[in-house]
Amino acid sequence: MRKAFKYRLYPTKPQQKDLERTLSLCRHLYNAALQERRDAYKKAGKSVGLYQQKRYLPQIREELPQYKRAHSQVLQDVIHRVDKAFQGFFRRLKAKKGKAGYPRFKGQGRYDSFTFPQAYETGVKLQEGGRRVLLKVFPWRESSHGIGSVKVKLHRPLEGKIKTATVKREGEHWYIIFITEVDPKPLPPSEEAIGIDLGTNPHFLVTSEGEMVEAPRHFQKAEEKLAKAQRELSRKKKGKSGRKKARLKVAKLHRKIANQRRDFHHKVARKLVNAYGTIVHEDLNILALSRSYVAKGIHDAGWAQFLAILAYKAAAHRASGSVLAGRRVIKVDPKYTSQDCPVCGHREKKPLWVRAYTCPQCGALLHRDVAAAQNILAKAWTGPSGETPRAFPQGNTPRSPGL
């Protein structure tokens, strides 16, 4: 299986300029390849393919000396990105769902990474026990080793065999992302099952066992500071030096909020995957909800990102088509999960502000979100027609948590 490792780079000012020049060269090549495809189809009705464009690269490097300063495989990856953008466009066009999104030109500051597709063979080399990384952006010369040796912070050990390396700019910071090939490490088998109900405020997640994870509300906490920075940016005139500084300040705040949210999602998902063999959640239409009156809270909670991370961490323990650790993430129909009593099945519509209630049918004292999580788990267990599906390992029954 493949795994990503992201580390912070600390280039010197000359090295930073060289990295930015490389990004600029890649951006111009991307736009030129995109323009060639557009013109060929518009003027001659012909399509230009991936390998046809890659064959032009030696000629480009010969006629434009500045492209000799970039690694040949980095330039090949740029052509692959253009081809991938068109493949996505044609796929969306065929699916006929929403806008297909024709590939766009990359403006200045809109192209932020370049990739060494065979970093394990050429282009990137770790030095000094992982304290520095040698990047071959410029050609090898007797007096220079590429862009040079760049300081890197390996905050966690790099595992496996390096396959690709991507240098990425995020605001004022630089990072390197290694994709490595590692042997899967299965978790201990678990036959425990749990249902989770997602929320926005005050709880991000409530489990069928009654555990409540408080919503961190990162955006809400930083909203005042962000509004102040945004007002300062709006006062700056375009083209002035102060505007760039104000824009970077706003971007830095947004990046911090996104990083905090992602870190929180990873930690919560990891705890669930480590503890439970089966995790059940509602199959929510998050796109529609993000356009409703609760959109702000849903965006702050980041449901879509959390569910994607949860599914990834569960699937990361699968190899060769077999489940190594028995981790499963199951989606169920969200209808009536917050209206049904998990004890007797009585259905009663309640306003959202009612968080705890007593079932009029059986007298059970229920917390709305805990009851919803229990109903979510029960739906995966009983199935839509009341039969027992193949959702859980044989011999496993979900625990019946007490209220």
PDB file of N, CA and C in Angstrom, residues 189-193 277-278 326 328 381 388-398:
ATOM      1  N   PRO A 189      -7.835  -7.525  15.441  1.00  0.00           N
ATOM      2  CA  PRO A 189      -9.242  -7.706  15.044  1.00  0.00           C
ATOM      3  C   PRO A 189     -10.194  -7.186  16.116  1.00  0.00           C
ATOM      4  N   SER A 190     -11.284  -6.605  15.679  1.00  0.00           N
ATOM      5  CA  SER A 190     -12.298  -6.091  16.604  1.00  0.00           C
ATOM      6  C   SER A 190     -13.680  -6.423  16.062  1.00  0.00           C
ATOM      7  N   GLU A 191     -14.513  -6.974  16.915  1.00  0.00           N
ATOM      8  CA  GLU A 191     -15.887  -7.285  16.532  1.00  0.00           C
ATOM      9  C   GLU A 191     -16.879  -6.270  17.088  1.00  0.00           C
ATOM     10  N   GLU A 192     -16.354  -5.189  17.654  1.00  0.00           N
ATOM     11  CA  GLU A 192     -17.218  -4.150  18.198  1.00  0.00           C
ATOM     12  C   GLU A 192     -17.802  -3.309  17.070  1.00  0.00           C
ATOM     13  N   ALA A 193     -19.058  -2.892  17.249  1.00  0.00           N
ATOM     14  CA  ALA A 193     -19.730  -2.043  16.264  1.00  0.00           C
ATOM     15  C   ALA A 193     -20.281  -0.806  16.965  1.00  0.00           C
ATOM     16  N   GLY A 277     -14.605  -2.402  14.993  1.00  0.00           N
ATOM     17  CA  GLY A 277     -14.491  -3.110  13.720  1.00  0.00           C
ATOM     18  C   GLY A 277     -15.484  -2.617  12.700  1.00  0.00           C
ATOM     19  N   THR A 278     -16.624  -2.097  13.153  1.00  0.00           N
ATOM     20  CA  THR A 278     -17.661  -1.593  12.251  1.00  0.00           C
ATOM     21  C   THR A 278     -18.127  -0.238  12.744  1.00  0.00           C
ATOM     22  N   GLY A 326     -10.619  -6.123   9.498  1.00  0.00           N
ATOM     23  CA  GLY A 326     -12.059  -6.203   9.651  1.00  0.00           C
ATOM     24  C   GLY A 326     -12.731  -4.867   9.838  1.00  0.00           C
ATOM     25  N   ARG A 328     -14.817  -1.718   8.892  1.00  0.00           N
ATOM     26  CA  ARG A 328     -15.836  -1.404   7.887  1.00  0.00           C
ATOM     27  C   ARG A 328     -16.492  -0.085   8.245  1.00  0.00           C
ATOM     28  N   TRP A 381     -27.709  -3.028  11.208  1.00  0.00           N
ATOM     29  CA  TRP A 381     -27.803  -4.397  11.705  1.00  0.00           C
ATOM     30  C   TRP A 381     -29.021  -5.122  11.138  1.00  0.00           C
ATOM     31  N   THR A 388     -30.994  -9.766   8.402  1.00  0.00           N
ATOM     32  CA  THR A 388     -29.635  -9.501   8.877  1.00  0.00           C
ATOM     33  C   THR A 388     -28.697  -9.455   7.689  1.00  0.00           C
ATOM     34  N   PRO A 389     -28.125  -8.292   7.375  1.00  0.00           N
ATOM     35  CA  PRO A 389     -27.234  -8.185   6.217  1.00  0.00           C
ATOM     36  C   PRO A 389     -25.846  -8.710   6.529  1.00  0.00           C
ATOM     37  N   ARG A 390     -24.990  -8.753   5.512  1.00  0.00           N
ATOM     38  CA  ARG A 390     -23.608  -9.174   5.695  1.00  0.00           C
ATOM     39  C   ARG A 390     -22.740  -7.977   6.061  1.00  0.00           C
ATOM     40  N   ALA A 391     -23.243  -7.143   6.948  1.00  0.00           N
ATOM     41  CA  ALA A 391     -22.517  -5.932   7.324  1.00  0.00           C
ATOM     42  C   ALA A 391     -21.511  -6.188   8.426  1.00  0.00           C
ATOM     43  N   PHE A 392     -21.789  -7.188   9.289  1.00  0.00           N
ATOM     44  CA  PHE A 392     -20.925  -7.459  10.411  1.00  0.00           C
ATOM     45  C   PHE A 392     -20.283  -8.822  10.253  1.00  0.00           C
ATOM     46  N   PRO A 393     -19.131  -9.037  10.839  1.00  0.00           N
ATOM     47  CA  PRO A 393     -18.518 -10.360  10.802  1.00  0.00           C
ATOM     48  C   PRO A 393     -19.427 -11.387  11.440  1.00  0.00           C
ATOM     49  N   GLN A 394     -19.305 -12.636  11.018  1.00  0.00           N
ATOM     50  CA  GLN A 394     -20.145 -13.684  11.549  1.00  0.00           C
ATOM     51  C   GLN A 394     -19.919 -13.813  13.057  1.00  0.00           C
ATOM     52  N   GLY A 395     -21.011 -14.015  13.755  1.00  0.00           N
ATOM     53  CA  GLY A 395     -20.940 -14.176  15.191  1.00  0.00           C
ATOM     54  C   GLY A 395     -20.867 -12.878  15.949  1.00  0.00           C
ATOM     55  N   ASN A 396     -20.865 -11.744  15.254  1.00  0.00           N
ATOM     56  CA  ASN A 396     -20.743 -10.463  15.919  1.00  0.00           C
ATOM     57  C   ASN A 396     -22.109  -9.798  16.007  1.00  0.00           C
ATOM     58  N   THR A 397     -22.429  -9.301  17.151  1.00  0.00           N
ATOM     59  CA  THR A 397     -23.643  -8.520  17.321  1.00  0.00           C
ATOM     60  C   THR A 397     -23.257  -7.199  17.937  1.00  0.00           C
ATOM     61  N   PRO A 398     -23.843  -6.112  17.495  1.00  0.00           N
ATOM     62  CA  PRO A 398     -23.484  -4.831  18.083  1.00  0.00           C
ATOM     63  C   PRO A 398     -23.926  -4.771  19.538  1.00  0.00           C
TER      64      PRO A 398
END
